[in-house]
Each structure stands twice: as C-alpha cells, then as structure tokens.
Amino acid sequence: MLAKLKTYSLLGIEALPVEVEVDVSPAGLPKTVLVGLPEAAVKESTHRVERAIVNSGFQRPQNRIVINLAPAELPKQAASFDLPITLGILAGSGQIASDRFERYAVVGELALDGSTRPTRGALSMAMSAAEQEGVFGLVVPSSSAAEAAVVEGIEVIPVASLAQAVGFFTGEIDIEPTPSRLDVLFRELSAYDLDFSDVRGQEMAKRALCVAAAGGHNLLMIGPPGSGKTMLAKRVPTVLPDLTAVESIETTRIYSCVGQLKPGQPLLATRPYRSPHHTISDAGLVGGGSKPSPGEISLAHNGVLFLDELPEFNRRTLEVLRQPLEDGTVTIARALSSTTFPADFMLIAALNPCPCGYRNDPRRNCHCTVPQIERYMGKISGPLIDRVDIHIEVPAVPFRELSGGASGTSSEQIREQVSATRQIQAERFRDAPTRHNAGMTHRQTRRHCTLDDEGRNLLKASMTELGLSARAHDKVLRVARTIADLDHSESIEPMHLNEALNYRMLDRNLWT
C-alpha cells in the first residue's frame, strides 16, 4: 500500500517542499529502504521510527518498506522527517487512514517513546507552507508551535506525541490551531536591559553613535583599554528603531534555522547584537560549510555586529566583509549550488591606538616604536577602512566624570532623535529600496547631498589634505546628510560637513 505526505527540508534558511512516499509491500524478510539523498540524521531516523511506533502502541510492519523523499536530487538533512515517515508507515501498512494528508504538511522529530521534539527552521517551514498551493495547515511539535504560528494565513497544529498526531489525522481528536500572538510577543520581548545612561562621560562618542544609528552608518572607535568602547557598542541596539514585524520575522528565521532561538522566545523582538571572538574563521564570520549555514554577519542581520580588537582578527577573515558591507547580502558558492543569506547589519569596530594601547594617553607612557605602530595599524586594509563611514577617538574617562552624580545622555533621548531622523529618511526614500542614508546609491547621493560653494571648497580642500577616495568622498556626504537630518535642515550646511569630516580620523595619519 502506498502513502504520500507533505513535509519540508531546510536548505540554508529556505524551506523547500518535499513529498514523503512510503510503500509497504509483502516480503520474506522485513526490511526498510530509505532513498532520496538522506543525510546521516535522516538515515538514522528508521531506528527511531521503529521504536516510536512500537512504544506508542502500534505494530511495526513485518514487510518490506521503501521510503522515498522527493525530489531525489535535493539533499535531506535534520531529523524533522521522523513524524511524516512514521505516519506514512502507519498509513501504508493500513493501521490508519486519513483524508487530511493532502491538506496538512507534517514536520517533527520523534523520541523513542513517541513524544515530539523541537524542529529547527519551523518558522521557515510555516512560511513555505503558507505559500504552497493546496496546503491549509502545518502539523508541528508542540514546542515549535508558537514559533511557526508567527506566520499568519495558515493553521499551525501542535502535537505532543505520535499518538496525538495519529488522532488528529484520523479525526478522532480535534486540535485547536495555535493562535498568532505577534502583538503580545512584541510587548513582552521588546525591552532592553542596557541603557546609555550607564556610560559616564564620552558624550562626543555618544553623539557619533547617534549619527551612526540615525543614518545606518558603520563606525570605528579608537581608544585605550577601559575607555568604554565595548560598553558603548553594547548599547547601540537600544537606540535603533524598534524592529518591524517583517524585520523581526527575517531575523528570527535565521536564528531558528541554526537552532539559536532561546526557549520561550519564539520571536526576536529586539535588535540582535553579535560580538564574535577575534579567532573566528572565515566560515564562522560570513557563513559556509559543505551545506552552507549562516555566519555571524547573518545572525547580526537588522542589528549590530561588533568586532572588538579589530587588528587581532585574521586579515583574510576581515577582507571577506567587503562585499556584504556594500550589498547587505552574502552569497556562499559551492560546486553544486549557491546560497544567499541576508546580512544587512551595522558594523561597529574597536581598536587600540597601538599594540600596548596607551599611545596619546596623558596618564600612561607608550613604549611602542613607529614601525610597531605601523605594523599594528597595517593589519587593517585600506579598502576595509574605506567602507567604514565614521572613525572616532574614545579617550580615557577622567575621574571627575566617573565619580560625578549626574547621569549622561540616556538611550531614550538618543532614540527620539534617531527615530525622528529615520522618519525623514523614510519619506525621502519612500519610492526607492533604500532605507537610510548610508545605503544611498551614487546617483541618490548626488541628488540629496548637494553643497553650496563654501561646502564644496571645504570638501575639496579636505580631499586634497586627507587623500580621500571616491568612496570616502561619498561617505562623507552621506554622513553630512544624516547630521543635517538630525538638525532638521533641508540642506547640508558647512557645519554639518565639517562634523562629518571630523569623523574621518584614520584618514589623517595621526598614528605614524
């Protein structure tokens, strides 16, 4: 007897439709054959399935069982095929019959006692089910139901065990679909524990971070150890605009596919913050593997990627950031296929001014020689520095500011400025795919960043003095446009351009 069920297989962060075909036919010796490019986790499912069937009170067929996962050329990985294979065996052996197999797709891993376990990528699978013609619902493990239910327009049926899934498909029990709780989840999970008021002093750095957050600009901080660079970077997500529902689902599906969603948190409602160690590999940073999976830059999508001690990173690892910084996506190419992951993040980097960290610090002596400093700064390539819009100095904080009673600028105050500026940009780019000033094309930069004669002369003199490239020229104009938006100014004034030029510290050859 032949049974067919619908399910899904993850490829990167996309869920592709798969049809599970199970044929149970009489044979001299019982044997189970699994075909359709199954990976190790799927091949092992036959043993889990057999014990789950018996331990749930059903009979294991003493026949030849052929299980085909179509399309045959698509590699199948993960244990989410357990439940559809088991239901197919029960249907193929005549133990159950259902007319719901055509209308409901099934995913889920089984334990040996027949209970269900969480499934990676449940959100992507629900999105794929919502788009697939003829599929009205998705049967998922109870622990993954809240995540899948984020997708509206499809019924998400939670099942805690194989017996419960059988009862649903045979019509013996009715299970209420898990409701979508988007609004409730956003209210419960959108709070931050950190605040910029925790950082004493560094008001100039906070101003630069406000500009960076308002325009979506990348930023680099230079300063001695303990000056507050990491504290400032950790608090940047608290001043960015709240995640929209679309952005939240985009980011959540990435975390879901790599299994990094926290228990009880089916949706990411806060901006992600990622801070990888400097020993990270190329594949760990941008993604990779024989079956490509997302890296840190994709996990920071719609959020912040913080690279501390930038010169300590492998130079080749940093160079792979060039294309994602420009495009907002990263493509992992392999011999048989290529996979594109979203990677639209705000880059914040930090470094010391020299190997010992105390160059230009009035309280400590620096013993680094000029060649040592040049080698240290030379670990970061010019093209990468060129792609960072803002370079600022974060000096050591004096004692009077550390011990003072007054708190500094809070996240709420900065967020108000950032949100107002983002509204101006949303109106400016309402008919374009660009979302903020940092993403302006060259043509948009010429249209929206016009200068008067005084501004042009100032920029011309600065380009000659600093040796700015064409890319750096455009980045200065975009930063100046953001500063003008913060001032609610229609045009870019010389003072706005002057502030933007002051944010190009590494173009000034101060460290040699």
PDB file of N, CA and C in Angstrom, residues 374-459:
ATOM      1  N   GLU A 374      52.995  51.053  12.944  1.00  0.00           N
ATOM      2  CA  GLU A 374      52.633  50.914  11.530  1.00  0.00           C
ATOM      3  C   GLU A 374      52.232  49.479  11.202  1.00  0.00           C
ATOM      4  N   ARG A 375      52.978  48.512  11.764  1.00  0.00           N
ATOM      5  CA  ARG A 375      52.614  47.110  11.523  1.00  0.00           C
ATOM      6  C   ARG A 375      51.248  46.788  12.135  1.00  0.00           C
ATOM      7  N   TYR A 376      51.005  47.333  13.325  1.00  0.00           N
ATOM      8  CA  TYR A 376      49.743  47.073  14.024  1.00  0.00           C
ATOM      9  C   TYR A 376      48.568  47.639  13.224  1.00  0.00           C
ATOM     10  N   MET A 377      48.674  48.901  12.817  1.00  0.00           N
ATOM     11  CA  MET A 377      47.583  49.515  12.055  1.00  0.00           C
ATOM     12  C   MET A 377      47.496  48.952  10.641  1.00  0.00           C
ATOM     13  N   GLY A 378      48.620  48.435  10.128  1.00  0.00           N
ATOM     14  CA  GLY A 378      48.631  47.885   8.775  1.00  0.00           C
ATOM     15  C   GLY A 378      47.902  46.560   8.660  1.00  0.00           C
ATOM     16  N   LYS A 379      47.537  45.962   9.806  1.00  0.00           N
ATOM     17  CA  LYS A 379      46.767  44.709   9.749  1.00  0.00           C
ATOM     18  C   LYS A 379      45.364  44.941   9.192  1.00  0.00           C
ATOM     19  N   ILE A 380      44.910  46.193   9.231  1.00  0.00           N
ATOM     20  CA  ILE A 380      43.594  46.537   8.694  1.00  0.00           C
ATOM     21  C   ILE A 380      43.801  47.167   7.327  1.00  0.00           C
ATOM     22  N   SER A 381      43.213  46.603   6.296  1.00  0.00           N
ATOM     23  CA  SER A 381      43.452  47.084   4.936  1.00  0.00           C
ATOM     24  C   SER A 381      42.752  48.414   4.689  1.00  0.00           C
ATOM     25  N   GLY A 382      43.328  49.198   3.790  1.00  0.00           N
ATOM     26  CA  GLY A 382      42.735  50.470   3.407  1.00  0.00           C
ATOM     27  C   GLY A 382      41.333  50.330   2.828  1.00  0.00           C
ATOM     28  N   PRO A 383      41.094  49.354   1.921  1.00  0.00           N
ATOM     29  CA  PRO A 383      39.736  49.201   1.373  1.00  0.00           C
ATOM     30  C   PRO A 383      38.674  48.928   2.442  1.00  0.00           C
ATOM     31  N   LEU A 384      39.040  48.204   3.515  1.00  0.00           N
ATOM     32  CA  LEU A 384      38.073  47.940   4.574  1.00  0.00           C
ATOM     33  C   LEU A 384      37.795  49.215   5.369  1.00  0.00           C
ATOM     34  N   ILE A 385      38.858  49.962   5.711  1.00  0.00           N
ATOM     35  CA  ILE A 385      38.689  51.233   6.426  1.00  0.00           C
ATOM     36  C   ILE A 385      37.842  52.187   5.600  1.00  0.00           C
ATOM     37  N   ASP A 386      38.032  52.134   4.272  1.00  0.00           N
ATOM     38  CA  ASP A 386      37.280  52.998   3.363  1.00  0.00           C
ATOM     39  C   ASP A 386      35.780  52.763   3.464  1.00  0.00           C
ATOM     40  N   ARG A 387      35.399  51.531   3.808  1.00  0.00           N
ATOM     41  CA  ARG A 387      33.979  51.179   3.878  1.00  0.00           C
ATOM     42  C   ARG A 387      33.348  51.525   5.216  1.00  0.00           C
ATOM     43  N   VAL A 388      34.139  52.028   6.154  1.00  0.00           N
ATOM     44  CA  VAL A 388      33.618  52.454   7.454  1.00  0.00           C
ATOM     45  C   VAL A 388      33.400  53.961   7.397  1.00  0.00           C
ATOM     46  N   ASP A 389      32.180  54.400   7.659  1.00  0.00           N
ATOM     47  CA  ASP A 389      31.810  55.801   7.457  1.00  0.00           C
ATOM     48  C   ASP A 389      32.403  56.736   8.501  1.00  0.00           C
ATOM     49  N   ILE A 390      32.437  56.278   9.765  1.00  0.00           N
ATOM     50  CA  ILE A 390      32.782  57.165  10.886  1.00  0.00           C
ATOM     51  C   ILE A 390      33.927  56.555  11.686  1.00  0.00           C
ATOM     52  N   HIS A 391      34.999  57.335  11.903  1.00  0.00           N
ATOM     53  CA  HIS A 391      36.108  56.915  12.770  1.00  0.00           C
ATOM     54  C   HIS A 391      36.185  57.942  13.898  1.00  0.00           C
ATOM     55  N   ILE A 392      36.119  57.485  15.145  1.00  0.00           N
ATOM     56  CA  ILE A 392      36.154  58.431  16.264  1.00  0.00           C
ATOM     57  C   ILE A 392      37.165  57.972  17.313  1.00  0.00           C
ATOM     58  N   GLU A 393      37.631  58.927  18.096  1.00  0.00           N
ATOM     59  CA  GLU A 393      38.518  58.619  19.221  1.00  0.00           C
ATOM     60  C   GLU A 393      37.676  58.555  20.495  1.00  0.00           C
ATOM     61  N   VAL A 394      37.940  57.520  21.308  1.00  0.00           N
ATOM     62  CA  VAL A 394      37.261  57.369  22.599  1.00  0.00           C
ATOM     63  C   VAL A 394      38.333  57.455  23.681  1.00  0.00           C
ATOM     64  N   PRO A 395      38.605  58.645  24.225  1.00  0.00           N
ATOM     65  CA  PRO A 395      39.689  58.795  25.203  1.00  0.00           C
ATOM     66  C   PRO A 395      39.326  58.204  26.567  1.00  0.00           C
ATOM     67  N   ALA A 396      40.321  58.059  27.409  1.00  0.00           N
ATOM     68  CA  ALA A 396      40.075  57.582  28.771  1.00  0.00           C
ATOM     69  C   ALA A 396      39.176  58.573  29.513  1.00  0.00           C
ATOM     70  N   VAL A 397      38.323  58.065  30.399  1.00  0.00           N
ATOM     71  CA  VAL A 397      37.374  58.913  31.124  1.00  0.00           C
ATOM     72  C   VAL A 397      38.039  59.458  32.392  1.00  0.00           C
ATOM     73  N   PRO A 398      38.031  60.787  32.602  1.00  0.00           N
ATOM     74  CA  PRO A 398      38.635  61.350  33.818  1.00  0.00           C
ATOM     75  C   PRO A 398      37.847  60.985  35.066  1.00  0.00           C
ATOM     76  N   PHE A 399      38.501  61.038  36.227  1.00  0.00           N
ATOM     77  CA  PHE A 399      37.897  60.630  37.491  1.00  0.00           C
ATOM     78  C   PHE A 399      36.665  61.452  37.840  1.00  0.00           C
ATOM     79  N   ARG A 400      36.693  62.737  37.562  1.00  0.00           N
ATOM     80  CA  ARG A 400      35.553  63.593  37.965  1.00  0.00           C
ATOM     81  C   ARG A 400      34.263  63.176  37.253  1.00  0.00           C
ATOM     82  N   GLU A 401      34.370  62.641  36.039  1.00  0.00           N
ATOM     83  CA  GLU A 401      33.169  62.202  35.336  1.00  0.00           C
ATOM     84  C   GLU A 401      32.709  60.836  35.846  1.00  0.00           C
ATOM     85  N   LEU A 402      33.671  59.987  36.214  1.00  0.00           N
ATOM     86  CA  LEU A 402      33.311  58.673  36.753  1.00  0.00           C
ATOM     87  C   LEU A 402      32.625  58.799  38.102  1.00  0.00           C
ATOM     88  N   SER A 403      33.084  59.740  38.921  1.00  0.00           N
ATOM     89  CA  SER A 403      32.561  59.872  40.281  1.00  0.00           C
ATOM     90  C   SER A 403      31.405  60.854  40.384  1.00  0.00           C
ATOM     91  N   GLY A 404      31.086  61.552  39.295  1.00  0.00           N
ATOM     92  CA  GLY A 404      30.015  62.542  39.334  1.00  0.00           C
ATOM     93  C   GLY A 404      28.657  61.893  39.528  1.00  0.00           C
ATOM     94  N   GLY A 405      27.728  62.630  40.103  1.00  0.00           N
ATOM     95  CA  GLY A 405      26.393  62.087  40.380  1.00  0.00           C
ATOM     96  C   GLY A 405      25.466  62.136  39.188  1.00  0.00           C
ATOM     97  N   ALA A 406      25.721  63.078  38.247  1.00  0.00           N
ATOM     98  CA  ALA A 406      24.806  63.245  37.116  1.00  0.00           C
ATOM     99  C   ALA A 406      24.998  62.125  36.102  1.00  0.00           C
ATOM    100  N   SER A 407      23.883  61.570  35.630  1.00  0.00           N
ATOM    101  CA  SER A 407      23.964  60.539  34.594  1.00  0.00           C
ATOM    102  C   SER A 407      24.024  61.209  33.230  1.00  0.00           C
ATOM    103  N   GLY A 408      24.607  60.513  32.261  1.00  0.00           N
ATOM    104  CA  GLY A 408      24.761  61.077  30.927  1.00  0.00           C
ATOM    105  C   GLY A 408      23.495  60.933  30.102  1.00  0.00           C
ATOM    106  N   THR A 409      23.653  61.180  28.803  1.00  0.00           N
ATOM    107  CA  THR A 409      22.545  61.066  27.870  1.00  0.00           C
ATOM    108  C   THR A 409      21.991  59.642  27.890  1.00  0.00           C
ATOM    109  N   SER A 410      20.659  59.517  27.965  1.00  0.00           N
ATOM    110  CA  SER A 410      20.044  58.196  28.065  1.00  0.00           C
ATOM    111  C   SER A 410      19.710  57.648  26.672  1.00  0.00           C
ATOM    112  N   SER A 411      19.434  56.353  26.620  1.00  0.00           N
ATOM    113  CA  SER A 411      19.052  55.720  25.354  1.00  0.00           C
ATOM    114  C   SER A 411      17.753  56.311  24.825  1.00  0.00           C
ATOM    115  N   GLU A 412      16.826  56.634  25.725  1.00  0.00           N
ATOM    116  CA  GLU A 412      15.537  57.173  25.281  1.00  0.00           C
ATOM    117  C   GLU A 412      15.718  58.509  24.567  1.00  0.00           C
ATOM    118  N   GLN A 413      16.612  59.376  25.100  1.00  0.00           N
ATOM    119  CA  GLN A 413      16.850  60.668  24.468  1.00  0.00           C
ATOM    120  C   GLN A 413      17.459  60.492  23.074  1.00  0.00           C
ATOM    121  N   ILE A 414      18.424  59.575  22.967  1.00  0.00           N
ATOM    122  CA  ILE A 414      19.059  59.349  21.665  1.00  0.00           C
ATOM    123  C   ILE A 414      18.072  58.698  20.703  1.00  0.00           C
ATOM    124  N   ARG A 415      17.247  57.757  21.209  1.00  0.00           N
ATOM    125  CA  ARG A 415      16.305  57.063  20.336  1.00  0.00           C
ATOM    126  C   ARG A 415      15.287  58.027  19.739  1.00  0.00           C
ATOM    127  N   GLU A 416      14.879  59.032  20.497  1.00  0.00           N
ATOM    128  CA  GLU A 416      13.939  60.027  19.967  1.00  0.00           C
ATOM    129  C   GLU A 416      14.537  60.746  18.767  1.00  0.00           C
ATOM    130  N   GLN A 417      15.824  61.135  18.866  1.00  0.00           N
ATOM    131  CA  GLN A 417      16.484  61.801  17.741  1.00  0.00           C
ATOM    132  C   GLN A 417      16.618  60.859  16.547  1.00  0.00           C
ATOM    133  N   VAL A 418      17.005  59.618  16.849  1.00  0.00           N
ATOM    134  CA  VAL A 418      17.211  58.637  15.781  1.00  0.00           C
ATOM    135  C   VAL A 418      15.896  58.351  15.065  1.00  0.00           C
ATOM    136  N   SER A 419      14.813  58.168  15.817  1.00  0.00           N
ATOM    137  CA  SER A 419      13.518  57.847  15.212  1.00  0.00           C
ATOM    138  C   SER A 419      13.020  58.991  14.341  1.00  0.00           C
ATOM    139  N   ALA A 420      13.192  60.226  14.819  1.00  0.00           N
ATOM    140  CA  ALA A 420      12.756  61.387  14.023  1.00  0.00           C
ATOM    141  C   ALA A 420      13.546  61.464  12.721  1.00  0.00           C
ATOM    142  N   THR A 421      14.851  61.185  12.798  1.00  0.00           N
ATOM    143  CA  THR A 421      15.692  61.231  11.598  1.00  0.00           C
ATOM    144  C   THR A 421      15.337  60.109  10.635  1.00  0.00           C
ATOM    145  N   ARG A 422      15.054  58.915  11.175  1.00  0.00           N
ATOM    146  CA  ARG A 422      14.664  57.794  10.300  1.00  0.00           C
ATOM    147  C   ARG A 422      13.348  58.090   9.586  1.00  0.00           C
ATOM    148  N   GLN A 423      12.446  58.833  10.238  1.00  0.00           N
ATOM    149  CA  GLN A 423      11.183  59.211   9.601  1.00  0.00           C
ATOM    150  C   GLN A 423      11.442  60.110   8.390  1.00  0.00           C
ATOM    151  N   ILE A 424      12.373  61.047   8.553  1.00  0.00           N
ATOM    152  CA  ILE A 424      12.740  61.932   7.433  1.00  0.00           C
ATOM    153  C   ILE A 424      13.277  61.100   6.274  1.00  0.00           C
ATOM    154  N   GLN A 425      14.129  60.106   6.594  1.00  0.00           N
ATOM    155  CA  GLN A 425      14.711  59.277   5.542  1.00  0.00           C
ATOM    156  C   GLN A 425      13.653  58.380   4.896  1.00  0.00           C
ATOM    157  N   ALA A 426      12.703  57.874   5.686  1.00  0.00           N
ATOM    158  CA  ALA A 426      11.635  57.046   5.128  1.00  0.00           C
ATOM    159  C   ALA A 426      10.824  57.840   4.111  1.00  0.00           C
ATOM    160  N   GLU A 427      10.595  59.109   4.406  1.00  0.00           N
ATOM    161  CA  GLU A 427       9.863  59.966   3.464  1.00  0.00           C
ATOM    162  C   GLU A 427      10.711  60.233   2.213  1.00  0.00           C
ATOM    163  N   ARG A 428      12.002  60.441   2.412  1.00  0.00           N
ATOM    164  CA  ARG A 428      12.903  60.728   1.280  1.00  0.00           C
ATOM    165  C   ARG A 428      12.997  59.547   0.324  1.00  0.00           C
ATOM    166  N   PHE A 429      13.036  58.328   0.889  1.00  0.00           N
ATOM    167  CA  PHE A 429      13.254  57.137   0.056  1.00  0.00           C
ATOM    168  C   PHE A 429      11.984  56.285  -0.080  1.00  0.00           C
ATOM    169  N   ARG A 430      10.810  56.915  -0.003  1.00  0.00           N
ATOM    170  CA  ARG A 430       9.556  56.140   0.008  1.00  0.00           C
ATOM    171  C   ARG A 430       9.345  55.370  -1.308  1.00  0.00           C
ATOM    172  N   ASP A 431       9.918  55.849  -2.407  1.00  0.00           N
ATOM    173  CA  ASP A 431       9.742  55.166  -3.693  1.00  0.00           C
ATOM    174  C   ASP A 431      10.992  54.401  -4.119  1.00  0.00           C
ATOM    175  N   ALA A 432      11.923  54.193  -3.189  1.00  0.00           N
ATOM    176  CA  ALA A 432      13.184  53.508  -3.523  1.00  0.00           C
ATOM    177  C   ALA A 432      13.421  52.381  -2.518  1.00  0.00           C
ATOM    178  N   PRO A 433      14.217  51.371  -2.892  1.00  0.00           N
ATOM    179  CA  PRO A 433      14.504  50.281  -1.946  1.00  0.00           C
ATOM    180  C   PRO A 433      15.417  50.702  -0.801  1.00  0.00           C
ATOM    181  N   THR A 434      16.088  51.856  -0.946  1.00  0.00           N
ATOM    182  CA  THR A 434      16.977  52.350   0.103  1.00  0.00           C
ATOM    183  C   THR A 434      16.179  52.663   1.364  1.00  0.00           C
ATOM    184  N   ARG A 435      16.746  52.311   2.535  1.00  0.00           N
ATOM    185  CA  ARG A 435      16.030  52.544   3.791  1.00  0.00           C
ATOM    186  C   ARG A 435      16.619  53.692   4.602  1.00  0.00           C
ATOM    187  N   HIS A 436      17.932  53.945   4.449  1.00  0.00           N
ATOM    188  CA  HIS A 436      18.548  55.019   5.229  1.00  0.00           C
ATOM    189  C   HIS A 436      19.705  55.621   4.443  1.00  0.00           C
ATOM    190  N   ASN A 437      20.250  56.707   4.972  1.00  0.00           N
ATOM    191  CA  ASN A 437      21.248  57.479   4.225  1.00  0.00           C
ATOM    192  C   ASN A 437      22.490  56.669   3.871  1.00  0.00           C
ATOM    193  N   ALA A 438      22.913  55.777   4.754  1.00  0.00           N
ATOM    194  CA  ALA A 438      24.128  55.008   4.484  1.00  0.00           C
ATOM    195  C   ALA A 438      23.978  54.129   3.250  1.00  0.00           C
ATOM    196  N   GLY A 439      22.745  53.780   2.878  1.00  0.00           N
ATOM    197  CA  GLY A 439      22.522  52.904   1.734  1.00  0.00           C
ATOM    198  C   GLY A 439      22.278  53.638   0.432  1.00  0.00           C
ATOM    199  N   MET A 440      22.460  54.947   0.416  1.00  0.00           N
ATOM    200  CA  MET A 440      22.219  55.712  -0.803  1.00  0.00           C
ATOM    201  C   MET A 440      23.163  55.278  -1.930  1.00  0.00           C
ATOM    202  N   THR A 441      22.614  55.192  -3.128  1.00  0.00           N
ATOM    203  CA  THR A 441      23.449  54.937  -4.299  1.00  0.00           C
ATOM    204  C   THR A 441      24.194  56.216  -4.665  1.00  0.00           C
ATOM    205  N   HIS A 442      25.125  56.088  -5.621  1.00  0.00           N
ATOM    206  CA  HIS A 442      25.893  57.268  -6.044  1.00  0.00           C
ATOM    207  C   HIS A 442      24.953  58.320  -6.640  1.00  0.00           C
ATOM    208  N   ARG A 443      23.963  57.870  -7.408  1.00  0.00           N
ATOM    209  CA  ARG A 443      23.019  58.810  -8.020  1.00  0.00           C
ATOM    210  C   ARG A 443      22.190  59.507  -6.949  1.00  0.00           C
ATOM    211  N   GLN A 444      21.728  58.755  -5.946  1.00  0.00           N
ATOM    212  CA  GLN A 444      20.940  59.366  -4.867  1.00  0.00           C
ATOM    213  C   GLN A 444      21.794  60.335  -4.056  1.00  0.00           C
ATOM    214  N   THR A 445      23.074  59.994  -3.874  1.00  0.00           N
ATOM    215  CA  THR A 445      23.969  60.893  -3.135  1.00  0.00           C
ATOM    216  C   THR A 445      24.088  62.230  -3.839  1.00  0.00           C
ATOM    217  N   ARG A 446      24.233  62.206  -5.181  1.00  0.00           N
ATOM    218  CA  ARG A 446      24.331  63.464  -5.931  1.00  0.00           C
ATOM    219  C   ARG A 446      23.034  64.272  -5.822  1.00  0.00           C
ATOM    220  N   ARG A 447      21.900  63.561  -5.764  1.00  0.00           N
ATOM    221  CA  ARG A 447      20.614  64.266  -5.735  1.00  0.00           C
ATOM    222  C   ARG A 447      20.320  64.867  -4.364  1.00  0.00           C
ATOM    223  N   HIS A 448      20.614  64.125  -3.299  1.00  0.00           N
ATOM    224  CA  HIS A 448      20.180  64.541  -1.956  1.00  0.00           C
ATOM    225  C   HIS A 448      21.284  65.200  -1.129  1.00  0.00           C
ATOM    226  N   CYS A 449      22.517  65.207  -1.632  1.00  0.00           N
ATOM    227  CA  CYS A 449      23.633  65.743  -0.831  1.00  0.00           C
ATOM    228  C   CYS A 449      24.323  66.888  -1.562  1.00  0.00           C
ATOM    229  N   THR A 450      23.555  67.831  -2.047  1.00  0.00           N
ATOM    230  CA  THR A 450      24.131  68.982  -2.745  1.00  0.00           C
ATOM    231  C   THR A 450      24.752  69.949  -1.738  1.00  0.00           C
ATOM    232  N   LEU A 451      25.821  70.617  -2.166  1.00  0.00           N
ATOM    233  CA  LEU A 451      26.548  71.553  -1.299  1.00  0.00           C
ATOM    234  C   LEU A 451      26.531  72.945  -1.908  1.00  0.00           C
ATOM    235  N   ASP A 452      26.639  73.962  -1.058  1.00  0.00           N
ATOM    236  CA  ASP A 452      26.826  75.319  -1.575  1.00  0.00           C
ATOM    237  C   ASP A 452      28.308  75.528  -1.878  1.00  0.00           C
ATOM    238  N   ASP A 453      28.670  76.722  -2.343  1.00  0.00           N
ATOM    239  CA  ASP A 453      30.057  76.984  -2.754  1.00  0.00           C
ATOM    240  C   ASP A 453      31.023  76.811  -1.588  1.00  0.00           C
ATOM    241  N   GLU A 454      30.643  77.287  -0.403  1.00  0.00           N
ATOM    242  CA  GLU A 454      31.523  77.162   0.766  1.00  0.00           C
ATOM    243  C   GLU A 454      31.741  75.695   1.126  1.00  0.00           C
ATOM    244  N   GLY A 455      30.676  74.908   1.060  1.00  0.00           N
ATOM    245  CA  GLY A 455      30.787  73.480   1.349  1.00  0.00           C
ATOM    246  C   GLY A 455      31.660  72.757   0.342  1.00  0.00           C
ATOM    247  N   ARG A 456      31.506  73.118  -0.951  1.00  0.00           N
ATOM    248  CA  ARG A 456      32.323  72.474  -1.988  1.00  0.00           C
ATOM    249  C   ARG A 456      33.809  72.790  -1.799  1.00  0.00           C
ATOM    250  N   ASN A 457      34.113  74.029  -1.476  1.00  0.00           N
ATOM    251  CA  ASN A 457      35.515  74.405  -1.256  1.00  0.00           C
ATOM    252  C   ASN A 457      36.095  73.674  -0.042  1.00  0.00           C
ATOM    253  N   LEU A 458      35.289  73.544   1.013  1.00  0.00           N
ATOM    254  CA  LEU A 458      35.728  72.834   2.217  1.00  0.00           C
ATOM    255  C   LEU A 458      36.002  71.362   1.894  1.00  0.00           C
ATOM    256  N   LEU A 459      35.100  70.730   1.138  1.00  0.00           N
ATOM    257  CA  LEU A 459      35.278  69.313   0.801  1.00  0.00           C
ATOM    258  C   LEU A 459      36.460  69.126  -0.131  1.00  0.00           C
TER     259      LEU A 459
END
